[in-house]
Amino acid sequence: MKRFLALILALILLGGWFWRHELLERYALLFCIDTAQRGADAILVLGGNKSSRLPHAISLLKEGYAPLLLVTEVKRYSNQTFDGLLRHESDEVVHILSSLHLPHHLIPSLKGGATSTYDEAYDFFAYAKDSNIRSIIIVTDAFHTRRALGAFLKVQRRLQEEKIQIQISPAPNTHFNEKDWYLTEAGLQAYILEGIKTFLYLITSQNLPLIKER
């Protein structure tokens, strides 16, 4: 019996190694969702990786998915060495959009700057109460789309704001994708941590007190 189980285990490990590329790609695809359709009222760019998210959002705007870009306000951090030299992330995004003469609004933060996707969701729905927005397309990195969409839908149900339709569009990453993420340090960090973060987001609808805000 032990030999039989050992053989089965060996076959599983061998199969896992033989099909490792397909299995790792399928794992990555679990995190990616794309539901964007033309006709939304606005495109919401989540804070974080502006080098991938902002260009994708601009492309969607130019392709007619929505007529307006919304930018979330992320938390500001003081750096005694570089204060005054480095532009704050949200200010930088707004500066770029203004330079390109693209229609945009900055969503004010409820707590002095968002530190999580949940913060951005609460900020958006507070902003939307005084607007005519009834449908949005969220733009974020591909590996972050499932968690981001889940967070917004959970906050939407909690606040009873079902009148707003929420879609999402994955921004391609120039350094890795679902097929080769495990070949780069950035890809490994993104997809391994995303699995943990997705689990944590399943069990809460706001920032966890035990996790220090960045």
Short mmCIF file of N, CA and C in Angstrom, two decimals, residues 42-129:
data_model
loop_
_atom_site.label_atom_id
_atom_site.label_comp_id
_atom_site.label_asym_id
_atom_site.label_seq_id
_atom_site.Cartn_x
_atom_site.Cartn_y
_atom_site.Cartn_z
N ALA A 42 -17.80 56.69 -16.74
CA ALA A 42 -16.45 57.12 -16.35
C ALA A 42 -15.53 55.91 -16.23
N ILE A 43 -14.24 56.19 -16.30
CA ILE A 43 -13.20 55.19 -16.10
C ILE A 43 -12.46 55.55 -14.82
N LEU A 44 -12.44 54.65 -13.87
CA LEU A 44 -11.82 54.91 -12.57
C LEU A 44 -10.44 54.26 -12.52
N VAL A 45 -9.40 55.08 -12.40
CA VAL A 45 -8.02 54.58 -12.34
C VAL A 45 -7.62 54.42 -10.88
N LEU A 46 -7.38 53.19 -10.45
CA LEU A 46 -6.97 52.96 -9.08
C LEU A 46 -5.51 53.37 -8.88
N GLY A 47 -5.19 53.82 -7.67
CA GLY A 47 -3.82 54.22 -7.37
C GLY A 47 -2.90 53.02 -7.30
N GLY A 48 -1.63 53.28 -7.49
CA GLY A 48 -0.66 52.19 -7.44
C GLY A 48 0.32 52.26 -8.58
N ASN A 49 0.14 51.43 -9.56
CA ASN A 49 1.08 51.33 -10.66
C ASN A 49 0.60 52.20 -11.83
N LYS A 50 0.90 53.49 -11.78
CA LYS A 50 0.41 54.40 -12.82
C LYS A 50 1.08 54.13 -14.16
N SER A 51 2.25 53.48 -14.18
CA SER A 51 2.94 53.22 -15.45
C SER A 51 2.18 52.23 -16.32
N SER A 52 1.35 51.38 -15.72
CA SER A 52 0.55 50.45 -16.51
C SER A 52 -0.92 50.86 -16.52
N ARG A 53 -1.44 51.32 -15.39
CA ARG A 53 -2.87 51.61 -15.28
C ARG A 53 -3.28 52.87 -16.05
N LEU A 54 -2.50 53.92 -15.94
CA LEU A 54 -2.87 55.17 -16.59
C LEU A 54 -2.89 55.06 -18.12
N PRO A 55 -1.84 54.52 -18.77
CA PRO A 55 -1.90 54.39 -20.23
C PRO A 55 -3.09 53.55 -20.70
N HIS A 56 -3.41 52.49 -19.96
CA HIS A 56 -4.54 51.65 -20.35
C HIS A 56 -5.85 52.42 -20.21
N ALA A 57 -5.99 53.18 -19.15
CA ALA A 57 -7.20 53.97 -18.95
C ALA A 57 -7.36 55.01 -20.06
N ILE A 58 -6.25 55.65 -20.43
CA ILE A 58 -6.30 56.63 -21.51
C ILE A 58 -6.70 55.97 -22.82
N SER A 59 -6.20 54.77 -23.07
CA SER A 59 -6.57 54.04 -24.29
C SER A 59 -8.07 53.75 -24.32
N LEU A 60 -8.62 53.34 -23.17
CA LEU A 60 -10.06 53.06 -23.10
C LEU A 60 -10.86 54.34 -23.36
N LEU A 61 -10.38 55.46 -22.80
CA LEU A 61 -11.05 56.74 -23.02
C LEU A 61 -11.08 57.09 -24.51
N LYS A 62 -9.94 56.96 -25.16
CA LYS A 62 -9.83 57.31 -26.58
C LYS A 62 -10.60 56.34 -27.46
N GLU A 63 -10.80 55.12 -26.98
CA GLU A 63 -11.55 54.12 -27.75
C GLU A 63 -13.06 54.21 -27.52
N GLY A 64 -13.47 55.18 -26.70
CA GLY A 64 -14.89 55.44 -26.52
C GLY A 64 -15.59 54.62 -25.47
N TYR A 65 -14.83 54.05 -24.53
CA TYR A 65 -15.47 53.27 -23.47
C TYR A 65 -16.18 54.16 -22.46
N ALA A 66 -15.68 55.37 -22.27
CA ALA A 66 -16.29 56.34 -21.37
C ALA A 66 -15.70 57.72 -21.67
N PRO A 67 -16.42 58.80 -21.33
CA PRO A 67 -15.94 60.15 -21.66
C PRO A 67 -15.15 60.85 -20.56
N LEU A 68 -14.94 60.16 -19.43
CA LEU A 68 -14.32 60.84 -18.29
C LEU A 68 -13.41 59.89 -17.53
N LEU A 69 -12.27 60.42 -17.06
CA LEU A 69 -11.35 59.65 -16.22
C LEU A 69 -11.47 60.13 -14.77
N LEU A 70 -11.56 59.19 -13.86
CA LEU A 70 -11.56 59.49 -12.43
C LEU A 70 -10.28 58.97 -11.81
N VAL A 71 -9.68 59.75 -10.94
CA VAL A 71 -8.41 59.39 -10.30
C VAL A 71 -8.61 59.35 -8.80
N THR A 72 -8.19 58.28 -8.16
CA THR A 72 -8.31 58.20 -6.70
C THR A 72 -7.15 58.95 -6.03
N GLU A 73 -7.42 59.47 -4.85
CA GLU A 73 -6.39 60.18 -4.09
C GLU A 73 -5.74 59.22 -3.09
N VAL A 74 -4.47 58.93 -3.30
CA VAL A 74 -3.78 58.00 -2.41
C VAL A 74 -3.07 58.79 -1.30
N LYS A 75 -2.69 58.09 -0.27
CA LYS A 75 -2.08 58.73 0.90
C LYS A 75 -0.74 59.37 0.55
N ARG A 76 -0.51 60.51 1.14
CA ARG A 76 0.75 61.23 0.96
C ARG A 76 1.72 60.83 2.06
N TYR A 77 2.98 60.63 1.69
CA TYR A 77 4.00 60.27 2.66
C TYR A 77 5.13 61.29 2.61
N SER A 78 5.58 61.67 3.78
CA SER A 78 6.65 62.67 3.86
C SER A 78 8.01 62.00 3.72
N ASN A 79 8.86 62.63 2.91
CA ASN A 79 10.22 62.16 2.73
C ASN A 79 11.14 63.36 2.91
N GLN A 80 11.84 63.42 4.03
CA GLN A 80 12.64 64.60 4.36
C GLN A 80 13.74 64.85 3.33
N THR A 81 14.19 63.80 2.67
CA THR A 81 15.27 63.96 1.70
C THR A 81 14.77 64.52 0.37
N PHE A 82 13.58 64.05 -0.05
CA PHE A 82 13.13 64.39 -1.40
C PHE A 82 11.85 65.23 -1.43
N ASP A 83 11.35 65.67 -0.27
CA ASP A 83 10.18 66.54 -0.28
C ASP A 83 10.43 67.76 -1.15
N GLY A 84 9.49 68.05 -2.01
CA GLY A 84 9.64 69.19 -2.92
C GLY A 84 10.27 68.80 -4.24
N LEU A 85 10.87 67.62 -4.30
CA LEU A 85 11.50 67.16 -5.54
C LEU A 85 10.64 66.11 -6.25
N LEU A 86 9.97 65.29 -5.45
CA LEU A 86 9.14 64.23 -6.02
C LEU A 86 7.67 64.63 -5.95
N ARG A 87 6.98 64.51 -7.06
CA ARG A 87 5.56 64.84 -7.10
C ARG A 87 4.74 63.69 -6.51
N HIS A 88 3.73 64.00 -5.74
CA HIS A 88 2.84 62.99 -5.18
C HIS A 88 2.15 62.23 -6.30
N GLU A 89 1.90 60.94 -6.08
CA GLU A 89 1.36 60.09 -7.15
C GLU A 89 0.09 60.63 -7.76
N SER A 90 -0.90 60.97 -6.94
CA SER A 90 -2.17 61.47 -7.48
C SER A 90 -1.97 62.79 -8.21
N ASP A 91 -1.12 63.66 -7.67
CA ASP A 91 -0.81 64.94 -8.33
C ASP A 91 -0.15 64.69 -9.68
N GLU A 92 0.73 63.69 -9.73
CA GLU A 92 1.42 63.38 -10.97
C GLU A 92 0.45 62.91 -12.04
N VAL A 93 -0.49 62.05 -11.65
CA VAL A 93 -1.49 61.55 -12.61
C VAL A 93 -2.35 62.70 -13.12
N VAL A 94 -2.81 63.55 -12.20
CA VAL A 94 -3.62 64.70 -12.60
C VAL A 94 -2.83 65.64 -13.51
N HIS A 95 -1.56 65.84 -13.21
CA HIS A 95 -0.70 66.69 -14.04
C HIS A 95 -0.59 66.12 -15.47
N ILE A 96 -0.41 64.81 -15.56
CA ILE A 96 -0.29 64.17 -16.89
C ILE A 96 -1.59 64.34 -17.67
N LEU A 97 -2.72 64.09 -17.04
CA LEU A 97 -4.01 64.20 -17.72
C LEU A 97 -4.30 65.64 -18.13
N SER A 98 -3.92 66.57 -17.27
CA SER A 98 -4.11 67.99 -17.61
C SER A 98 -3.24 68.39 -18.80
N SER A 99 -2.01 67.89 -18.82
CA SER A 99 -1.09 68.19 -19.92
C SER A 99 -1.61 67.64 -21.24
N LEU A 100 -2.32 66.52 -21.18
CA LEU A 100 -2.87 65.90 -22.38
C LEU A 100 -4.26 66.42 -22.72
N HIS A 101 -4.76 67.33 -21.88
CA HIS A 101 -6.09 67.93 -22.08
C HIS A 101 -7.19 66.87 -22.15
N LEU A 102 -7.11 65.92 -21.23
CA LEU A 102 -8.10 64.85 -21.16
C LEU A 102 -9.06 65.13 -20.00
N PRO A 103 -10.34 64.90 -20.19
CA PRO A 103 -11.33 65.16 -19.13
C PRO A 103 -11.12 64.24 -17.93
N HIS A 104 -11.01 64.84 -16.73
CA HIS A 104 -10.72 64.04 -15.55
C HIS A 104 -11.18 64.75 -14.28
N HIS A 105 -11.39 63.96 -13.24
CA HIS A 105 -11.70 64.48 -11.91
C HIS A 105 -10.89 63.70 -10.89
N LEU A 106 -10.45 64.39 -9.84
CA LEU A 106 -9.77 63.73 -8.73
C LEU A 106 -10.80 63.46 -7.64
N ILE A 107 -10.92 62.19 -7.23
CA ILE A 107 -11.86 61.83 -6.17
C ILE A 107 -11.22 62.13 -4.82
N PRO A 108 -11.80 62.99 -4.03
CA PRO A 108 -11.20 63.30 -2.72
C PRO A 108 -11.30 62.11 -1.77
N SER A 109 -10.31 61.97 -0.92
CA SER A 109 -10.28 60.87 0.04
C SER A 109 -11.06 61.23 1.30
N LEU A 110 -11.68 60.22 1.88
CA LEU A 110 -12.42 60.41 3.13
C LEU A 110 -11.50 60.42 4.34
N LYS A 111 -10.26 59.98 4.17
CA LYS A 111 -9.37 59.82 5.32
C LYS A 111 -7.96 60.33 5.05
N GLY A 112 -7.84 61.33 4.20
CA GLY A 112 -6.52 61.92 3.95
C GLY A 112 -5.65 61.11 3.02
N GLY A 113 -6.27 60.29 2.20
CA GLY A 113 -5.51 59.48 1.24
C GLY A 113 -5.80 58.01 1.40
N ALA A 114 -6.15 57.35 0.30
CA ALA A 114 -6.45 55.92 0.35
C ALA A 114 -5.19 55.10 0.59
N THR A 115 -5.33 54.04 1.38
CA THR A 115 -4.21 53.13 1.62
C THR A 115 -4.55 51.71 1.19
N SER A 116 -5.73 51.51 0.64
CA SER A 116 -6.14 50.17 0.21
C SER A 116 -7.22 50.29 -0.85
N THR A 117 -7.53 49.17 -1.49
CA THR A 117 -8.60 49.14 -2.48
C THR A 117 -9.95 49.42 -1.81
N TYR A 118 -10.13 48.94 -0.59
CA TYR A 118 -11.37 49.24 0.13
C TYR A 118 -11.53 50.74 0.33
N ASP A 119 -10.46 51.43 0.70
CA ASP A 119 -10.52 52.89 0.86
C ASP A 119 -10.97 53.55 -0.44
N GLU A 120 -10.41 53.10 -1.54
CA GLU A 120 -10.75 53.68 -2.84
C GLU A 120 -12.22 53.45 -3.18
N ALA A 121 -12.74 52.28 -2.79
CA ALA A 121 -14.15 51.98 -3.04
C ALA A 121 -15.05 52.90 -2.23
N TYR A 122 -14.76 53.07 -0.94
CA TYR A 122 -15.56 53.96 -0.11
C TYR A 122 -15.46 55.41 -0.61
N ASP A 123 -14.27 55.83 -1.03
CA ASP A 123 -14.09 57.17 -1.57
C ASP A 123 -14.94 57.37 -2.82
N PHE A 124 -14.94 56.37 -3.70
CA PHE A 124 -15.70 56.51 -4.95
C PHE A 124 -17.19 56.64 -4.69
N PHE A 125 -17.74 55.78 -3.85
CA PHE A 125 -19.19 55.83 -3.63
C PHE A 125 -19.61 57.12 -2.92
N ALA A 126 -18.76 57.66 -2.07
CA ALA A 126 -19.05 58.95 -1.45
C ALA A 126 -19.07 60.04 -2.52
N TYR A 127 -18.12 59.98 -3.45
CA TYR A 127 -18.06 60.93 -4.56
C TYR A 127 -19.26 60.79 -5.48
N ALA A 128 -19.66 59.55 -5.75
CA ALA A 128 -20.72 59.28 -6.72
C ALA A 128 -22.08 59.79 -6.27
N LYS A 129 -22.27 59.97 -4.97
CA LYS A 129 -23.56 60.44 -4.46
C LYS A 129 -23.93 61.81 -5.01
#
